[in-house]
Coordinates of C-alpha atoms (C1' of nucleotides) and ligand atoms in Angstrom, one line a residue:
Chain A
M1 CA -45.4 18.8 8.2
M2 CA -45.3 22.5 9.1
L3 CA -48.2 24.8 8.2
T4 CA -48.3 28.6 8.3
A5 CA -51.0 30.3 10.4
A6 CA -53.0 31.1 7.3
E7 CA -52.8 27.5 6.1
E8 CA -54.0 26.3 9.4
N9 CA -57.0 28.6 9.3
Y10 CA -58.0 27.4 5.8
L11 CA -57.5 23.8 6.7
K12 CA -59.7 24.2 9.8
A13 CA -62.4 25.9 7.7
I14 CA -62.2 23.0 5.2
Y15 CA -62.4 20.5 8.0
H16 CA -65.5 22.2 9.5
L17 CA -67.2 22.4 6.2
S18 CA -66.4 18.8 5.4
D19 CA -67.8 17.8 8.7
E20 CA -71.2 19.1 7.8
G21 CA -71.7 16.0 5.6
R22 CA -70.8 17.5 2.2
K23 CA -68.9 15.1 -0.1
S24 CA -66.7 17.9 -1.2
V25 CA -66.2 21.5 -0.3
S26 CA -66.4 24.4 -2.8
T27 CA -64.2 27.4 -3.3
N28 CA -67.1 29.8 -2.6
D29 CA -68.0 28.0 0.6
I30 CA -64.5 28.3 1.9
A31 CA -64.3 32.0 0.8
A32 CA -67.5 32.7 2.8
E33 CA -66.3 30.8 5.9
M34 CA -62.9 32.5 5.8
K35 CA -64.2 35.9 4.8
T36 CA -61.8 36.1 1.9
K37 CA -62.3 36.2 -1.9
P38 CA -62.6 33.1 -4.0
A39 CA -59.4 34.1 -5.9
S40 CA -57.5 33.9 -2.6
V41 CA -59.0 30.5 -1.9
S42 CA -57.9 29.1 -5.3
D43 CA -54.3 30.2 -4.5
M44 CA -54.4 28.6 -1.1
L45 CA -55.9 25.4 -2.4
R46 CA -53.0 24.9 -4.7
K47 CA -50.6 25.3 -1.8
L48 CA -52.6 23.0 0.5
A49 CA -52.8 20.3 -2.3
E50 CA -49.1 20.6 -2.8
K51 CA -48.6 19.8 0.9
E52 CA -51.0 16.9 0.5
V53 CA -53.4 17.9 3.3
I54 CA -56.3 18.1 0.8
N55 CA -57.2 16.4 -2.5
Y56 CA -57.9 19.1 -5.1
R57 CA -59.4 18.7 -8.6
K58 CA -59.6 22.1 -10.2
Y59 CA -63.2 23.3 -10.6
Y60 CA -64.6 20.3 -8.6
G61 CA -63.9 21.3 -5.0
V62 CA -61.7 19.7 -2.3
N63 CA -61.6 16.8 0.1
I64 CA -59.4 16.8 3.2
T65 CA -56.9 14.0 3.4
P66 CA -56.3 11.9 6.6
E67 CA -53.1 13.8 7.2
G68 CA -55.0 17.1 6.7
K69 CA -57.7 16.0 9.1
K70 CA -55.1 15.1 11.7
L71 CA -53.5 18.6 11.4
A72 CA -56.9 20.4 11.5
L73 CA -57.9 18.5 14.6
Q74 CA -54.6 19.5 16.3
T75 CA -55.4 23.1 15.6
I76 CA -58.9 22.7 16.8
R77 CA -57.6 21.0 20.0
K78 CA -55.4 24.0 20.7
H79 CA -58.2 26.5 20.0
R80 CA -60.5 24.8 22.4
L81 CA -58.0 24.3 25.1
W82 CA -57.2 28.0 25.0
E83 CA -60.9 28.8 25.2
V84 CA -61.2 26.7 28.3
F85 CA -58.1 28.5 29.8
L86 CA -59.6 31.9 29.0
V87 CA -63.0 31.1 30.6
D88 CA -61.9 28.9 33.5
K89 CA -58.7 30.7 34.5
L90 CA -58.9 34.2 33.2
N91 CA -62.6 34.7 33.8
F92 CA -63.4 35.6 30.2
A93 CA -67.1 35.4 29.2
W94 CA -67.8 32.6 26.7
D95 CA -68.6 35.2 24.0
E96 CA -65.2 36.9 24.4
V97 CA -62.9 34.0 23.8
H98 CA -63.1 33.1 20.1
E99 CA -61.0 35.9 18.6
V100 CA -58.2 35.5 21.1
A101 CA -58.2 31.7 20.7
E102 CA -58.0 32.2 16.9
E103 CA -54.6 33.8 17.5
L104 CA -53.4 31.5 20.4
E105 CA -54.1 28.3 18.4
H106 CA -51.1 29.1 16.1
I107 CA -48.5 29.1 18.8
Q108 CA -46.0 26.3 18.0
S109 CA -45.1 24.4 21.1
P110 CA -46.2 20.8 21.8
L111 CA -44.9 21.1 25.3
L112 CA -47.1 24.2 25.9
I113 CA -50.2 22.4 24.8
Q114 CA -49.4 19.2 26.8
R115 CA -48.8 21.3 29.9
L116 CA -51.8 23.5 29.3
D117 CA -54.0 20.4 29.0
A118 CA -52.7 19.1 32.3
F119 CA -53.1 22.5 34.0
L120 CA -56.8 22.6 32.9
N121 CA -57.2 19.1 34.2
Y122 CA -57.7 17.4 30.8
P123 CA -61.0 19.1 29.8
K124 CA -63.2 17.1 27.4
F125 CA -65.3 20.1 26.2
D126 CA -64.8 23.7 25.4
P127 CA -66.9 26.6 26.8
H128 CA -69.4 26.2 23.9
G129 CA -69.8 22.4 24.5
D130 CA -67.6 21.4 21.6
P131 CA -65.5 18.3 22.2
I132 CA -61.7 18.7 22.6
P133 CA -59.8 16.2 20.4
D134 CA -57.0 14.3 22.2
E135 CA -53.4 14.6 21.2
F136 CA -53.9 11.9 18.5
G137 CA -56.8 13.8 16.9
D138 CA -59.5 11.5 18.3
V139 CA -62.8 13.1 19.2
R140 CA -65.5 11.3 21.1
A141 CA -68.8 12.7 19.8
R142 CA -71.9 12.6 22.0
P143 CA -75.3 12.1 20.4
R144 CA -76.9 15.6 20.5
I145 CA -80.3 16.9 19.4
A146 CA -81.3 20.5 18.7
L147 CA -84.1 21.8 21.0
N148 CA -86.5 22.3 18.1
E149 CA -86.3 18.6 17.2
M150 CA -87.2 17.4 20.7
E151 CA -90.8 16.4 21.5
I152 CA -93.2 18.1 23.8
N153 CA -92.6 17.1 27.4
Q154 CA -89.2 15.6 26.6
A155 CA -86.5 16.6 29.1
G156 CA -82.8 17.0 28.6
Q157 CA -79.7 19.0 29.3
I158 CA -78.1 21.7 27.2
V159 CA -74.6 20.5 26.2
A160 CA -73.5 22.8 23.3
V161 CA -74.4 25.6 21.0
K162 CA -74.1 25.2 17.2
D163 CA -73.6 29.0 16.7
S164 CA -70.7 30.3 18.8
S165 CA -71.0 33.9 17.6
A166 CA -70.8 36.6 20.3
A167 CA -74.3 37.8 19.4
F168 CA -75.9 34.4 19.9
L169 CA -74.0 33.7 23.1
R170 CA -75.1 37.0 24.6
Y171 CA -78.7 36.1 23.7
M172 CA -78.2 32.8 25.6
D173 CA -76.9 34.7 28.6
K174 CA -79.8 37.2 28.4
V175 CA -82.5 34.5 28.4
G176 CA -80.7 32.4 31.0
A177 CA -79.9 29.5 28.8
Y178 CA -76.4 27.9 29.5
I179 CA -74.4 24.8 29.0
G180 CA -75.5 22.3 31.7
A181 CA -78.9 23.7 32.1
R182 CA -81.7 21.2 32.5
V183 CA -84.5 21.8 30.0
K184 CA -88.0 20.4 29.2
I185 CA -90.0 21.2 26.1
L186 CA -93.3 22.8 27.2
D187 CA -94.8 23.7 23.8
K188 CA -94.0 23.7 20.1
V189 CA -95.8 26.1 17.8
E190 CA -96.6 24.3 14.6
F191 CA -97.0 27.5 12.6
D192 CA -93.4 28.8 12.9
G193 CA -91.6 26.1 14.7
S194 CA -90.9 28.2 17.8
V195 CA -90.7 26.5 21.1
E196 CA -91.4 27.1 24.8
I197 CA -88.8 25.7 27.2
L198 CA -88.7 25.2 30.9
V199 CA -85.2 25.8 32.2
D200 CA -84.0 24.4 35.5
Q201 CA -87.6 23.5 36.5
K202 CA -88.5 27.1 37.1
K203 CA -88.0 29.5 34.2
S204 CA -90.0 29.3 31.0
I205 CA -88.5 30.9 27.9
F206 CA -89.9 31.3 24.3
M207 CA -87.5 31.0 21.4
S208 CA -87.8 31.0 17.6
K209 CA -87.1 27.9 15.6
D210 CA -83.9 29.5 14.4
V211 CA -82.6 30.0 18.0
A212 CA -83.8 26.5 19.2
S213 CA -82.0 24.9 16.3
N214 CA -78.7 26.3 17.5
I215 CA -79.0 24.9 21.0
L216 CA -78.0 21.2 21.4
A217 CA -79.0 18.9 24.2
I218 CA -78.7 15.3 25.3
Q219 CA -82.0 13.7 26.1
S220 CA -82.7 12.2 29.5
Chain B
M1 CA -50.4 52.6 16.5
M2 CA -50.4 49.0 15.3
L3 CA -47.2 47.1 14.7
T4 CA -46.7 43.8 13.0
A5 CA -45.0 41.0 14.9
A6 CA -41.7 41.6 13.0
E7 CA -41.9 45.3 13.7
E8 CA -42.4 44.6 17.4
N9 CA -39.4 42.3 17.4
Y10 CA -37.1 44.8 15.8
L11 CA -38.4 47.6 18.1
K12 CA -37.7 45.5 21.1
A13 CA -34.2 44.7 19.9
I14 CA -33.6 48.5 19.3
Y15 CA -34.9 49.2 22.8
H16 CA -32.7 46.6 24.4
L17 CA -29.6 47.9 22.5
S18 CA -30.4 51.5 23.4
D19 CA -30.8 50.5 27.0
E20 CA -27.1 49.5 27.1
G21 CA -26.1 53.1 27.2
R22 CA -25.3 53.6 23.5
K23 CA -26.2 57.0 22.2
S24 CA -27.5 55.5 18.9
V25 CA -27.9 52.0 17.6
S26 CA -26.2 50.7 14.5
T27 CA -27.6 48.6 11.7
N28 CA -25.0 45.9 12.2
D29 CA -25.8 45.7 15.9
I30 CA -29.5 45.2 15.2
A31 CA -28.8 42.6 12.5
A32 CA -26.6 40.7 15.0
E33 CA -29.3 40.9 17.8
M34 CA -32.1 39.9 15.4
K35 CA -30.0 37.3 13.5
T36 CA -30.9 38.9 10.2
K37 CA -28.8 40.6 7.5
P38 CA -28.0 44.3 7.6
A39 CA -29.9 44.7 4.3
S40 CA -33.1 43.5 6.0
V41 CA -32.5 45.9 8.9
S42 CA -32.2 48.9 6.6
D43 CA -35.6 48.0 5.0
M44 CA -37.2 47.7 8.4
L45 CA -35.6 50.9 9.8
R46 CA -37.3 52.9 7.0
K47 CA -40.6 51.4 7.9
L48 CA -40.2 52.0 11.7
A49 CA -39.1 55.6 11.0
E50 CA -42.2 56.1 8.8
K51 CA -44.3 55.0 11.8
E52 CA -42.3 57.4 14.0
V53 CA -41.3 54.8 16.6
I54 CA -37.6 55.6 15.8
N55 CA -35.6 58.5 14.6
Y56 CA -33.4 57.4 11.7
R57 CA -30.7 59.3 9.9
K58 CA -29.3 57.1 7.0
Y59 CA -25.8 55.9 7.7
Y60 CA -25.9 57.3 11.3
G61 CA -27.9 54.7 13.2
V62 CA -31.2 55.1 15.1
N63 CA -32.7 56.3 18.3
I64 CA -36.0 55.1 19.7
T65 CA -38.7 57.8 20.2
P66 CA -40.8 58.1 23.3
E67 CA -43.7 56.5 21.5
G68 CA -41.5 53.7 20.3
K69 CA -40.2 53.1 23.8
K70 CA -43.7 52.9 25.1
L71 CA -44.6 50.3 22.5
A72 CA -41.4 48.3 23.1
L73 CA -42.1 48.2 26.8
Q74 CA -45.6 47.0 26.2
T75 CA -44.2 44.1 24.2
I76 CA -41.6 43.4 26.9
R77 CA -44.4 43.5 29.5
K78 CA -46.3 40.8 27.6
H79 CA -43.2 38.7 27.1
R80 CA -42.3 38.7 30.7
L81 CA -45.8 38.1 32.0
W82 CA -46.1 35.0 29.7
E83 CA -42.7 33.8 31.0
V84 CA -44.1 34.0 34.6
F85 CA -47.2 32.1 33.5
L86 CA -45.2 29.4 31.9
V87 CA -42.9 28.9 34.9
D88 CA -45.4 29.4 37.7
K89 CA -48.5 27.8 36.2
L90 CA -47.3 25.4 33.6
N91 CA -44.1 24.2 35.3
F92 CA -41.8 25.2 32.6
A93 CA -38.1 25.4 33.5
W94 CA -36.7 28.9 33.2
D95 CA -34.5 27.9 30.3
E96 CA -37.6 26.7 28.3
V97 CA -39.7 29.8 28.3
H98 CA -38.0 32.3 26.0
E99 CA -38.9 30.9 22.6
V100 CA -42.6 30.4 23.4
A101 CA -42.9 33.8 25.1
E102 CA -41.3 35.2 21.9
E103 CA -44.4 34.0 20.1
L104 CA -47.0 34.7 22.8
E105 CA -45.9 38.3 23.2
H106 CA -47.5 39.2 19.9
I107 CA -51.1 38.1 20.7
Q108 CA -53.2 41.3 20.4
S109 CA -55.6 41.5 23.3
P110 CA -55.4 44.2 26.1
L111 CA -58.0 42.3 28.1
L112 CA -55.9 39.1 27.9
I113 CA -52.9 40.8 29.4
Q114 CA -54.9 42.6 32.0
R115 CA -56.5 39.3 33.1
L116 CA -53.2 37.4 32.9
D117 CA -51.5 40.0 35.1
A118 CA -54.3 39.6 37.7
F119 CA -54.2 35.8 37.5
L120 CA -50.5 35.8 38.2
N121 CA -51.0 38.2 41.1
Y122 CA -49.3 41.2 39.5
P123 CA -45.8 39.9 39.4
K124 CA -43.0 42.5 39.4
F125 CA -40.2 40.3 38.0
D126 CA -40.0 37.6 35.4
P127 CA -38.3 34.2 36.0
H128 CA -34.9 35.7 35.0
G129 CA -35.2 38.5 37.5
D130 CA -36.1 41.1 34.8
P131 CA -38.6 43.8 35.9
I132 CA -42.1 43.7 34.4
P133 CA -43.1 47.1 33.1
D134 CA -46.6 48.3 34.3
E135 CA -49.4 48.9 31.8
F136 CA -48.1 52.5 31.3
G137 CA -44.6 51.3 30.5
D138 CA -43.1 52.3 33.8
V139 CA -40.2 50.0 35.0
R140 CA -38.9 50.4 38.5
A141 CA -35.2 49.4 38.3
R142 CA -33.4 48.0 41.3
P143 CA -29.7 48.8 41.8
R144 CA -27.9 45.6 40.8
I145 CA -24.3 44.6 40.8
A146 CA -22.6 41.7 38.9
L147 CA -20.9 39.1 41.2
N148 CA -17.5 39.8 39.7
E149 CA -17.7 43.4 40.8
M150 CA -18.5 42.7 44.5
E151 CA -15.8 42.8 47.1
I152 CA -14.4 39.8 49.0
N153 CA -16.6 39.0 52.0
Q154 CA -19.4 41.1 50.7
A155 CA -22.8 39.4 50.9
G156 CA -25.9 39.7 48.8
Q157 CA -28.7 38.0 47.1
I158 CA -29.0 36.9 43.4
V159 CA -31.8 38.8 41.8
A160 CA -31.3 38.4 38.0
V161 CA -29.2 37.0 35.2
K162 CA -27.9 39.2 32.4
D163 CA -27.7 36.3 29.9
S164 CA -31.0 34.4 29.6
S165 CA -29.8 31.9 27.1
A166 CA -30.8 28.3 27.8
A167 CA -27.1 27.3 27.9
F168 CA -26.3 29.8 30.7
L169 CA -29.5 29.0 32.6
R170 CA -28.8 25.3 32.6
Y171 CA -25.3 26.1 33.9
M172 CA -26.9 28.0 36.7
D173 CA -29.1 25.1 37.5
K174 CA -26.1 22.7 37.4
V175 CA -24.0 24.7 39.9
G176 CA -27.0 25.4 42.1
A177 CA -27.2 29.2 41.6
Y178 CA -30.7 30.5 41.4
I179 CA -32.7 33.7 41.7
G180 CA -33.2 34.4 45.4
A181 CA -30.0 32.6 46.5
R182 CA -28.0 34.3 49.3
V183 CA -24.4 34.7 48.2
K184 CA -21.1 35.8 49.7
I185 CA -17.8 36.4 47.9
L186 CA -15.2 34.1 49.3
D187 CA -12.3 34.9 47.0
K188 CA -11.4 36.7 43.8
V189 CA -8.5 35.6 41.6
E190 CA -6.7 38.6 40.4
F191 CA -5.1 36.9 37.5
D192 CA -8.3 36.0 35.5
G193 CA -11.0 37.7 37.5
S194 CA -12.6 34.4 38.5
V195 CA -14.4 34.2 41.8
E196 CA -15.4 31.8 44.6
I197 CA -18.9 32.2 46.0
L198 CA -20.6 30.8 49.0
V199 CA -24.2 30.0 48.2
D200 CA -26.8 29.7 51.0
Q201 CA -24.1 29.6 53.6
K202 CA -23.2 26.1 52.7
K203 CA -22.1 25.5 49.1
S204 CA -19.0 27.0 47.6
I205 CA -18.8 27.4 43.9
F206 CA -16.0 28.6 41.5
M207 CA -16.9 30.6 38.4
S208 CA -15.1 32.4 35.7
K209 CA -15.3 36.2 35.4
D210 CA -17.4 35.8 32.4
V211 CA -20.0 33.7 34.3
A212 CA -19.9 36.0 37.3
S213 CA -20.4 39.1 35.2
N214 CA -23.7 37.6 34.1
I215 CA -25.1 37.1 37.6
L216 CA -26.7 40.1 39.2
A217 CA -27.2 40.6 42.9
I218 CA -28.4 43.2 45.4
Q219 CA -25.9 43.8 48.2
S220 CA -26.9 43.4 51.8
Chain C
dA1 C1' -77.9 22.1 -28.3
dA2 C1' -77.1 26.9 -27.7
dA3 C1' -77.3 30.5 -24.8
dT4 C1' -77.0 32.3 -20.3
dA5 C1' -75.6 32.3 -15.5
dA6 C1' -72.7 30.9 -11.9
dA7 C1' -68.5 29.3 -10.1
dA8 C1' -63.7 28.9 -10.2
dT9 C1' -59.2 30.1 -11.9
dT10 C1' -55.6 33.0 -13.7
dA11 C1' -53.3 37.4 -14.5
dG12 C1' -51.5 41.2 -12.6
dA13 C1' -51.2 44.3 -8.3
dT14 C1' -50.0 45.5 -3.6
dA15 C1' -48.0 44.7 1.0
dT16 C1' -44.9 42.3 4.2
dA17 C1' -40.4 40.2 5.2
dT18 C1' -36.5 38.2 3.9
dC19 C1' -32.1 37.3 1.1
dT20 C1' -27.6 38.1 -2.1
dA21 C1' -24.9 41.0 -4.7
dA22 C1' -23.6 45.5 -6.1
dA23 C1' -23.1 50.4 -5.0
dA24 C1' -22.5 54.2 -2.0
dA25 C1' -21.1 56.5 2.1
dA26 C1' -18.6 56.9 6.3
dT27 C1' -14.5 55.6 9.0
dA28 C1' -9.8 54.2 9.6
dA29 C1' -5.1 53.7 8.0
dT30 C1' -1.3 54.9 5.6
Chain D
dA1 C1' -5.0 63.7 1.5
dT2 C1' -5.4 59.5 -0.7
dT3 C1' -6.2 54.8 -0.2
dA4 C1' -8.2 51.0 2.0
dT5 C1' -11.6 49.0 5.0
dT6 C1' -15.9 48.7 7.1
dT7 C1' -20.6 49.9 7.3
dT8 C1' -24.8 50.8 5.3
dT9 C1' -27.9 51.2 1.7
dT10 C1' -30.0 50.1 -2.7
dA11 C1' -31.3 46.9 -6.5
dG12 C1' -33.2 43.0 -7.7
dA13 C1' -35.1 38.1 -6.1
dT14 C1' -38.0 35.0 -3.6
dA15 C1' -41.8 33.7 -0.6
dT16 C1' -46.3 34.5 1.7
dA17 C1' -51.0 36.3 1.5
dT18 C1' -54.3 39.1 -0.2
dC19 C1' -57.0 41.8 -3.7
dT20 C1' -59.6 43.3 -8.4
dA21 C1' -60.5 42.4 -13.0
dA22 C1' -60.4 39.3 -16.8
dT23 C1' -60.8 34.7 -18.5
dT24 C1' -62.1 30.0 -18.4
dT25 C1' -64.8 26.2 -17.0
dT26 C1' -68.9 24.1 -15.3
dA27 C1' -73.9 24.2 -14.5
dT28 C1' -78.5 25.7 -15.6
dT29 C1' -82.0 27.4 -18.7
dT30 C1' -84.4 28.0 -22.5
Ligands
LIG1 MN1 -56.6 31.1 13.8
LIG2 MN1 -65.4 27.1 21.0
LIG3 MN1 -41.3 37.9 19.4
LIG4 MN1 -37.1 36.8 30.7

DNA sequence: AAATAAAATTAGATATATCTAAAAAATAAT
DNA sequence: ATTATTTTTTAGATATATCTAATTTTATTT
């Protein structure tokens, strides 16, 4: 099975939306995610259904097939490996890698990815803490909790961000929150859900519920 | 100026053909180089002329403009830097890099190329001995001579191959000829132009005129 | 159950990139 | 100088990917 770059992008979007627990994914959701128009999505869904990477019932949304999931995970694997390369080897900041990886993920060469993986020493997570699927599409998910859902006095370690937008990542940099940082919940404001966090046993930072919900940690 | 991947490929082909000394480049030559049909070339020439990267007089072939040359050299720079990356960092063989570099060269990110160049330690030549243009499109050419044009008993060092096809490169590997090898012309057969070469002061190899003409050396 | 609103699809355009077959122009041969 | 050959261009198709506007279908209100 051979997909075009556009098809890979759509399939990845459908995979990500499916992964959020929805039973089926709507045309409008895909259009929003892809920043295209619903009419374009309808056209693409017909093509993806023909290639049997999604199940598509007109007017009722789509589900990704096992074959489609495998292909989506292959693209995601490439995307995340390239992100690791850009950060670890080319000294990109973690808020500068997404757009470039969005292009690099479409390069067609199994050998390239196999060698890149080895060169990077088989990384398990990308710079945003997202897991890198193995070559068979297997992802080992860690149990993660958003900071706003942790209890007061509970400690943990930041392992990922839910929002990988440059704006959010730069905010993280600004307040000194980073993947790997040890955190402890100092206070939770009941009124608006904002939280106060102790980072690395020395720095205290306030953040809104919205921000806290986009920072994921493992509890310790 | 923003070119599509296809436009970049055509422009590169036109640059390479121009570089062989022709005053102007013909539609058929471009079609042969690009492995497309002359009809497709005509279409593309109109577009490239509109973008002012070539001068095009219908039925009389094309010349690349200074702006076009600059853009072609930028693509060539990217192609060759990626080839160095693949060989030096990912342990690709020199006959395995061309196809992948042909895709990678179209990734649009000035920062990526700047960082890649630094990461590779500002290489001046690609794995086939071809010079890597600097970011302004300047290429410093070395005087090179094909092995079949050297005199008997003359010594030199292989610095590049004219033919970078996988088949030719594998032949080079097979007979033990490589970029950097010290060579001396032992004999030249007048009848068919074939030559006998001493490699690294120990190994003698015979090669046809055709092969010898595709191996470039600097004389010492 | 009708009417209204929202969501999704289709119809018809535009843009890119390619092809085959036919026509036109330039070049070579008689 | 015609004629023949080669080269190049144009005309008309096909395929991908996107859009706007119109239509159809589903979902929500009254
Ligand atoms: Mn992409
Ligand atoms: Mn990421
Ligand atoms: Mn290319
Ligand atoms: Mn090369």
